[in-house]
Tab-separated table of N, CA and C in Angstrom:
chain	number	residue	atom	x	y	z
C	1	GLU	N	-117.268	13.775	119.738
C	1	GLU	CA	-116.541	12.557	119.900
C	1	GLU	C	-115.753	12.257	118.669
C	2	ASN	N	-115.874	13.081	117.665
C	2	ASN	CA	-115.089	12.901	116.458
C	2	ASN	C	-113.672	13.427	116.582
C	3	SER	N	-113.419	14.290	117.521
C	3	SER	CA	-112.108	14.900	117.613
C	3	SER	C	-111.634	14.880	119.052
C	4	THR	N	-110.628	15.705	119.337
C	4	THR	CA	-110.088	15.707	120.687
C	4	THR	C	-110.995	16.457	121.630
C	5	ARG	N	-110.739	16.266	122.913
C	5	ARG	CA	-111.552	16.856	123.976
C	5	ARG	C	-111.657	18.363	123.795
C	6	GLY	N	-112.868	18.889	123.990
C	6	GLY	CA	-113.080	20.329	123.964
C	6	GLY	C	-113.318	20.906	122.585
C	7	SER	N	-113.104	20.117	121.532
C	7	SER	CA	-113.314	20.677	120.203
C	7	SER	C	-114.231	19.815	119.355
C	8	GLY	N	-114.994	18.942	119.987
C	8	GLY	CA	-115.870	18.023	119.262
C	8	GLY	C	-117.146	18.690	118.811
C	9	PRO	N	-117.965	17.958	118.093
C	9	PRO	CA	-119.229	18.494	117.601
C	9	PRO	C	-120.208	18.709	118.737
C	10	SER	N	-121.291	19.344	118.419
C	10	SER	CA	-122.330	19.567	119.422
C	10	SER	C	-122.918	18.230	119.859
C	11	ALA	N	-123.620	18.258	120.963
C	11	ALA	CA	-124.257	17.023	121.455
C	11	ALA	C	-125.210	16.467	120.408
C	12	ARG	N	-125.904	17.345	119.707
C	12	ARG	CA	-126.834	16.909	118.663
C	12	ARG	C	-126.084	16.186	117.544
C	13	GLY	N	-124.935	16.733	117.137
C	13	GLY	CA	-124.130	16.105	116.093
C	13	GLY	C	-123.636	14.738	116.515
C	14	THR	N	-123.244	14.606	117.771
C	14	THR	CA	-122.791	13.325	118.291
C	14	THR	C	-123.925	12.309	118.273
C	15	CYS	N	-125.117	12.733	118.664
C	15	CYS	CA	-126.281	11.837	118.650
C	15	CYS	C	-126.597	11.392	117.229
C	16	ASP	N	-126.484	12.323	116.274
C	16	ASP	CA	-126.775	11.992	114.875
C	16	ASP	C	-125.823	10.935	114.334
C	17	VAL	N	-124.523	11.103	114.603
C	17	VAL	CA	-123.563	10.141	114.077
C	17	VAL	C	-123.730	8.790	114.763
C	18	ARG	N	-124.034	8.784	116.037
C	18	ARG	CA	-124.277	7.505	116.721
C	18	ARG	C	-125.525	6.827	116.172
C	19	ALA	N	-126.547	7.594	115.851
C	19	ALA	CA	-127.755	7.021	115.249
C	19	ALA	C	-127.416	6.419	113.886
C	20	LYS	N	-126.592	7.092	113.105
C	20	LYS	CA	-126.175	6.555	111.802
C	20	LYS	C	-125.401	5.255	111.987
C	21	ARG	N	-124.562	5.207	113.013
C	21	ARG	CA	-123.803	3.978	113.274
C	21	ARG	C	-124.730	2.841	113.675
C	22	ARG	N	-125.734	3.138	114.498
C	22	ARG	CA	-126.686	2.086	114.892
C	22	ARG	C	-127.507	1.616	113.689
C	23	GLU	N	-127.887	2.534	112.799
C	23	GLU	CA	-128.587	2.149	111.568
C	23	GLU	C	-127.698	1.254	110.714
C	24	TRP	N	-126.432	1.630	110.601
C	24	TRP	CA	-125.470	0.829	109.842
C	24	TRP	C	-125.369	-0.567	110.446
C	25	LEU	N	-125.277	-0.634	111.780
C	25	LEU	CA	-125.162	-1.920	112.468
C	25	LEU	C	-126.373	-2.802	112.190
C	26	ALA	N	-127.554	-2.224	112.203
C	26	ALA	CA	-128.771	-2.996	111.914
C	26	ALA	C	-128.733	-3.537	110.481
C	27	ARG	N	-128.267	-2.721	109.540
C	27	ARG	CA	-128.177	-3.168	108.135
C	27	ARG	C	-127.176	-4.299	107.972
C	28	VAL	N	-125.983	-4.132	108.552
C	28	VAL	CA	-124.935	-5.124	108.323
C	28	VAL	C	-125.124	-6.383	109.162
C	29	SER	N	-125.965	-6.335	110.171
C	29	SER	CA	-126.190	-7.544	110.971
C	29	SER	C	-126.861	-8.629	110.132
C	30	ARG	N	-127.568	-8.220	109.106
C	30	ARG	CA	-128.217	-9.187	108.199
C	30	ARG	C	-127.230	-9.732	107.167
C	31	ASN	N	-126.252	-8.920	106.785
C	31	ASN	CA	-125.279	-9.301	105.770
C	31	ASN	C	-123.940	-8.660	106.129
C	32	PRO	N	-123.177	-9.290	107.029
C	32	PRO	CA	-121.942	-8.672	107.520
C	32	PRO	C	-120.962	-8.331	106.399
C	33	PRO	N	-120.351	-7.157	106.490
C	33	PRO	CA	-119.376	-6.759	105.468
C	33	PRO	C	-118.047	-7.475	105.694
C	34	LEU	N	-117.229	-7.487	104.668
C	34	LEU	CA	-115.868	-7.971	104.838
C	34	LEU	C	-115.105	-6.930	105.643
C	35	VAL	N	-114.299	-7.376	106.557
C	35	VAL	CA	-113.506	-6.461	107.373
C	35	VAL	C	-112.296	-6.018	106.551
C	36	PRO	N	-112.120	-4.700	106.388
C	36	PRO	CA	-110.966	-4.213	105.614
C	36	PRO	C	-109.666	-4.467	106.388
C	37	ALA	N	-108.834	-5.330	105.841
C	37	ALA	CA	-107.619	-5.758	106.544
C	37	ALA	C	-106.703	-4.592	106.881
C	38	ASP	N	-106.576	-3.633	105.981
C	38	ASP	CA	-105.669	-2.520	106.246
C	38	ASP	C	-106.125	-1.693	107.440
C	39	LEU	N	-107.427	-1.509	107.588
C	39	LEU	CA	-107.953	-0.744	108.720
C	39	LEU	C	-107.919	-1.561	110.006
C	40	TRP	N	-108.132	-2.863	109.894
C	40	TRP	CA	-108.036	-3.742	111.051
C	40	TRP	C	-106.615	-3.703	111.611
C	41	ILE	N	-105.648	-3.804	110.714
C	41	ILE	CA	-104.239	-3.756	111.125
C	41	ILE	C	-103.909	-2.389	111.710
C	42	ALA	N	-104.395	-1.323	111.085
C	42	ALA	CA	-104.147	0.033	111.600
C	42	ALA	C	-104.701	0.183	113.014
C	43	TYR	N	-105.885	-0.357	113.259
C	43	TYR	CA	-106.478	-0.311	114.600
C	43	TYR	C	-105.588	-1.041	115.605
C	44	ARG	N	-105.232	-2.282	115.298
C	44	ARG	CA	-104.442	-3.083	116.237
C	44	ARG	C	-103.073	-2.458	116.481
C	45	MET	N	-102.461	-1.920	115.453
C	45	MET	CA	-101.159	-1.278	115.623
C	45	MET	C	-101.290	-0.019	116.483
C	46	TRP	N	-102.352	0.750	116.277
C	46	TRP	CA	-102.558	1.968	117.069
C	46	TRP	C	-102.729	1.597	118.547
C	47	VAL	N	-103.528	0.590	118.830
C	47	VAL	CA	-103.727	0.163	120.220
C	47	VAL	C	-102.401	-0.308	120.816
C	48	ASP	N	-101.634	-1.095	120.065
C	48	ASP	CA	-100.337	-1.558	120.565
C	48	ASP	C	-99.402	-0.379	120.843
C	49	GLU	N	-99.379	0.596	119.940
C	49	GLU	CA	-98.507	1.756	120.093
C	49	GLU	C	-98.895	2.628	121.287
C	50	HIS	N	-100.140	2.577	121.697
C	50	HIS	CA	-100.629	3.414	122.792
C	50	HIS	C	-100.922	2.609	124.064
C	51	SER	N	-100.385	1.397	124.145
C	51	SER	CA	-100.699	0.522	125.281
C	51	SER	C	-100.272	1.131	126.616
C	52	GLN	N	-99.172	1.876	126.648
C	52	GLN	CA	-98.767	2.494	127.916
C	52	GLN	C	-99.759	3.568	128.335
C	53	GLU	N	-100.284	4.323	127.377
C	53	GLU	CA	-101.279	5.352	127.693
C	53	GLU	C	-102.593	4.721	128.142
C	54	ILE	N	-102.888	3.545	127.606
C	54	ILE	CA	-104.095	2.809	127.992
C	54	ILE	C	-103.869	2.159	129.357
C	55	ASP	N	-102.621	2.110	129.778
C	55	ASP	CA	-102.225	1.663	131.113
C	55	ASP	C	-102.622	0.216	131.390
C	56	GLY	N	-102.429	-0.643	130.392
C	56	GLY	CA	-102.699	-2.056	130.591
C	56	GLY	C	-104.157	-2.457	130.603
C	57	ALA	N	-105.045	-1.503	130.409
C	57	ALA	CA	-106.484	-1.780	130.458
C	57	ALA	C	-107.060	-1.935	129.052
C	58	THR	N	-106.380	-2.703	128.205
C	58	THR	CA	-106.837	-2.798	126.817
C	58	THR	C	-108.218	-3.432	126.701
C	59	ALA	N	-108.523	-4.424	127.523
C	59	ALA	CA	-109.857	-5.042	127.448
C	59	ALA	C	-110.935	-4.013	127.763
C	60	VAL	N	-110.698	-3.194	128.765
C	60	VAL	CA	-111.649	-2.141	129.122
C	60	VAL	C	-111.708	-1.095	128.012
C	61	PHE	N	-110.560	-0.790	127.419
C	61	PHE	CA	-110.516	0.202	126.337
C	61	PHE	C	-111.346	-0.261	125.147
C	62	HIS	N	-111.250	-1.538	124.788
C	62	HIS	CA	-112.055	-2.060	123.671
C	62	HIS	C	-113.547	-1.888	123.964
C	63	GLN	N	-113.966	-2.233	125.185
C	63	GLN	CA	-115.370	-2.051	125.583
C	63	GLN	C	-115.766	-0.574	125.506
C	64	PHE	N	-114.884	0.284	125.987
C	64	PHE	CA	-115.128	1.721	125.971
C	64	PHE	C	-115.348	2.216	124.541
C	65	LEU	N	-114.528	1.749	123.605
C	65	LEU	CA	-114.657	2.204	122.214
C	65	LEU	C	-116.002	1.818	121.614
C	66	ILE	N	-116.455	0.607	121.890
C	66	ILE	CA	-117.755	0.184	121.366
C	66	ILE	C	-118.860	1.043	121.971
C	67	SER	N	-118.799	1.267	123.275
C	67	SER	CA	-119.800	2.120	123.924
C	67	SER	C	-119.761	3.533	123.378
C	68	LEU	N	-118.561	4.065	123.168
C	68	LEU	CA	-118.414	5.409	122.631
C	68	LEU	C	-118.957	5.497	121.205
C	69	ALA	N	-118.645	4.528	120.400
C	69	ALA	CA	-119.066	4.548	119.000
C	69	ALA	C	-120.579	4.535	118.846
C	70	PHE	N	-121.248	3.746	119.693
C	70	PHE	CA	-122.687	3.579	119.531
C	70	PHE	C	-123.506	4.328	120.576
C	71	GLY	N	-122.836	4.944	121.543
C	71	GLY	CA	-123.550	5.740	122.540
C	71	GLY	C	-124.391	4.922	123.486
C	72	THR	N	-123.994	3.687	123.703
C	72	THR	CA	-124.771	2.795	124.560
C	72	THR	C	-123.876	1.692	125.084
C	73	GLU	N	-124.284	1.085	126.158
C	73	GLU	CA	-123.608	-0.118	126.623
C	73	GLU	C	-124.049	-1.246	125.690
C	74	MET	N	-123.111	-2.011	125.220
C	74	MET	CA	-123.428	-3.006	124.204
C	74	MET	C	-123.891	-4.344	124.770
C	75	GLY	N	-123.834	-4.546	126.085
C	75	GLY	CA	-124.422	-5.728	126.694
C	75	GLY	C	-123.683	-7.027	126.467
C	76	GLN	N	-122.623	-7.005	125.725
C	76	GLN	CA	-121.827	-8.210	125.552
C	76	GLN	C	-120.365	-7.824	125.685
C	77	LYS	N	-119.543	-8.792	125.965
C	77	LYS	CA	-118.108	-8.544	126.058
C	77	LYS	C	-117.514	-8.551	124.656
C	78	TRP	N	-116.763	-7.538	124.355
C	78	TRP	CA	-116.111	-7.413	123.054
C	78	TRP	C	-114.626	-7.700	123.214
C	79	THR	N	-114.118	-8.640	122.452
C	79	THR	CA	-112.689	-8.913	122.460
C	79	THR	C	-111.986	-7.847	121.632
C	80	GLY	N	-110.670	-7.825	121.713
C	80	GLY	CA	-109.904	-6.905	120.882
C	80	GLY	C	-110.126	-7.172	119.405
C	81	THR	N	-110.230	-8.440	119.049
C	81	THR	CA	-110.471	-8.796	117.644
C	81	THR	C	-111.853	-8.337	117.193
C	82	ASP	N	-112.864	-8.582	118.010
C	82	ASP	CA	-114.223	-8.138	117.672
C	82	ASP	C	-114.273	-6.617	117.523
C	83	THR	N	-113.629	-5.920	118.450
C	83	THR	CA	-113.632	-4.455	118.409
C	83	THR	C	-112.886	-3.968	117.184
C	84	ALA	N	-111.751	-4.575	116.874
C	84	ALA	CA	-111.004	-4.195	115.666
C	84	ALA	C	-111.866	-4.388	114.421
C	85	ASP	N	-112.591	-5.501	114.359
C	85	ASP	CA	-113.495	-5.744	113.224
C	85	ASP	C	-114.525	-4.620	113.102
C	86	MET	N	-115.188	-4.314	114.212
C	86	MET	CA	-116.265	-3.321	114.198
C	86	MET	C	-115.749	-1.928	113.881
C	87	ILE	N	-114.679	-1.513	114.533
C	87	ILE	CA	-114.152	-0.164	114.341
C	87	ILE	C	-113.586	-0.012	112.934
C	88	ALA	N	-112.918	-1.044	112.419
C	88	ALA	CA	-112.398	-0.987	111.048
C	88	ALA	C	-113.539	-0.840	110.038
C	89	CYS	N	-114.618	-1.562	110.254
C	89	CYS	CA	-115.774	-1.453	109.345
C	89	CYS	C	-116.440	-0.088	109.449
C	90	LEU	N	-116.540	0.464	110.656
C	90	LEU	CA	-117.099	1.814	110.802
C	90	LEU	C	-116.232	2.841	110.070
C	91	ALA	N	-114.915	2.706	110.195
C	91	ALA	CA	-114.011	3.626	109.492
C	91	ALA	C	-114.176	3.485	107.983
C	92	ASP	N	-114.275	2.260	107.522
C	92	ASP	CA	-114.436	2.007	106.083
C	92	ASP	C	-115.743	2.594	105.552
C	93	ALA	N	-116.777	2.632	106.392
C	93	ALA	CA	-118.081	3.194	106.010
C	93	ALA	C	-118.135	4.712	106.223
C	94	HIS	N	-116.993	5.314	106.574
C	94	HIS	CA	-116.896	6.771	106.824
C	94	HIS	C	-117.796	7.208	107.975
C	95	LEU	N	-117.866	6.374	109.015
C	95	LEU	CA	-118.694	6.673	110.184
C	95	LEU	C	-117.853	6.962	111.428
C	96	LEU	N	-116.559	7.210	111.227
C	96	LEU	CA	-115.672	7.645	112.306
C	96	LEU	C	-114.940	8.892	111.854
C	97	GLY	N	-114.711	9.803	112.792
C	97	GLY	CA	-113.931	10.995	112.464
C	97	GLY	C	-114.584	11.824	111.377
C	98	ASP	N	-113.770	12.534	110.646
C	98	ASP	CA	-114.228	13.398	109.567
C	98	ASP	C	-114.507	12.550	108.330
C	99	PRO	N	-115.756	12.512	107.861
C	99	PRO	CA	-116.085	11.657	106.707
C	99	PRO	C	-115.380	12.074	105.417
C	100	LYS	N	-114.792	13.270	105.397
C	100	LYS	CA	-114.065	13.730	104.205
C	100	LYS	C	-112.634	13.186	104.188
C	101	GLN	N	-112.164	12.683	105.329
C	101	GLN	CA	-110.824	12.134	105.408
C	101	GLN	C	-110.788	10.719	104.851
C	102	LEU	N	-109.594	10.285	104.491
C	102	LEU	CA	-109.418	8.878	104.152
C	102	LEU	C	-109.724	8.054	105.398
C	103	PRO	N	-110.274	6.864	105.236
C	103	PRO	CA	-110.678	6.063	106.400
C	103	PRO	C	-109.580	5.854	107.441
C	104	GLU	N	-108.338	5.604	107.028
C	104	GLU	CA	-107.291	5.366	108.020
C	104	GLU	C	-106.988	6.631	108.826
C	105	ALA	N	-106.963	7.788	108.173
C	105	ALA	CA	-106.726	9.048	108.889
C	105	ALA	C	-107.871	9.337	109.854
C	106	ALA	N	-109.099	9.078	109.426
C	106	ALA	CA	-110.267	9.288	110.289
C	106	ALA	C	-110.222	8.328	111.478
C	107	LEU	N	-109.806	7.095	111.243
C	107	LEU	CA	-109.680	6.103	112.305
C	107	LEU	C	-108.696	6.580	113.372
C	108	VAL	N	-107.524	7.016	112.939
C	108	VAL	CA	-106.501	7.477	113.884
C	108	VAL	C	-106.987	8.706	114.637
C	109	GLN	N	-107.629	9.628	113.947
C	109	GLN	CA	-108.164	10.828	114.605
C	109	GLN	C	-109.193	10.433	115.663
C	110	TRP	N	-110.087	9.537	115.318
C	110	TRP	CA	-111.138	9.118	116.245
C	110	TRP	C	-110.546	8.386	117.452
C	111	LEU	N	-109.606	7.485	117.214
C	111	LEU	CA	-108.978	6.753	118.307
C	111	LEU	C	-108.223	7.698	119.250
C	112	THR	N	-107.549	8.677	118.685
C	112	THR	CA	-106.817	9.642	119.500
C	112	THR	C	-107.778	10.442	120.394
C	113	GLY	N	-108.894	10.873	119.836
C	113	GLY	CA	-109.904	11.561	120.631
C	113	GLY	C	-110.518	10.661	121.684
C	114	ALA	N	-110.746	9.404	121.315
C	114	ALA	CA	-111.321	8.440	122.258
C	114	ALA	C	-110.376	8.198	123.427
C	115	LEU	N	-109.079	8.104	123.145
C	115	LEU	CA	-108.105	7.884	124.210
C	115	LEU	C	-108.105	9.057	125.195
C	116	ALA	N	-108.242	10.272	124.685
C	116	ALA	CA	-108.299	11.444	125.568
C	116	ALA	C	-109.495	11.351	126.506
C	117	HIS	N	-110.628	10.857	126.019
C	117	HIS	CA	-111.822	10.702	126.862
C	117	HIS	C	-111.675	9.511	127.814
C	118	PHE	N	-110.968	8.487	127.395
C	118	PHE	CA	-110.766	7.294	128.220
C	118	PHE	C	-109.906	7.619	129.432
C	119	ASN	N	-108.869	8.388	129.201
C	119	ASN	CA	-107.965	8.758	130.294
C	119	ASN	C	-108.579	9.875	131.052
């Protein structure tokens, strides 16, 4: 789920990264991090730029991204703003895409792969 369809990590690797994200979520739920504005803006701009590919289903796409990131149904409705906050923080923590990449590049790579799975 880190890359495009057909070239992602093994199922075990995907489970490991999702477990790390859930651990991160448990830690930050006690002391929420500041949302990195540059990554938040990058997320929102990417979604806007790909709105035709998302085919008008942006609310569903935001829900899909949260489910994809954590490997579970999140049980609550996530707005675009909430999703941008969460995904930007995951990118900032190097928990999206290739952790060796700069956070914005990893964010774009992850979103591009996610869109391929969404469609």
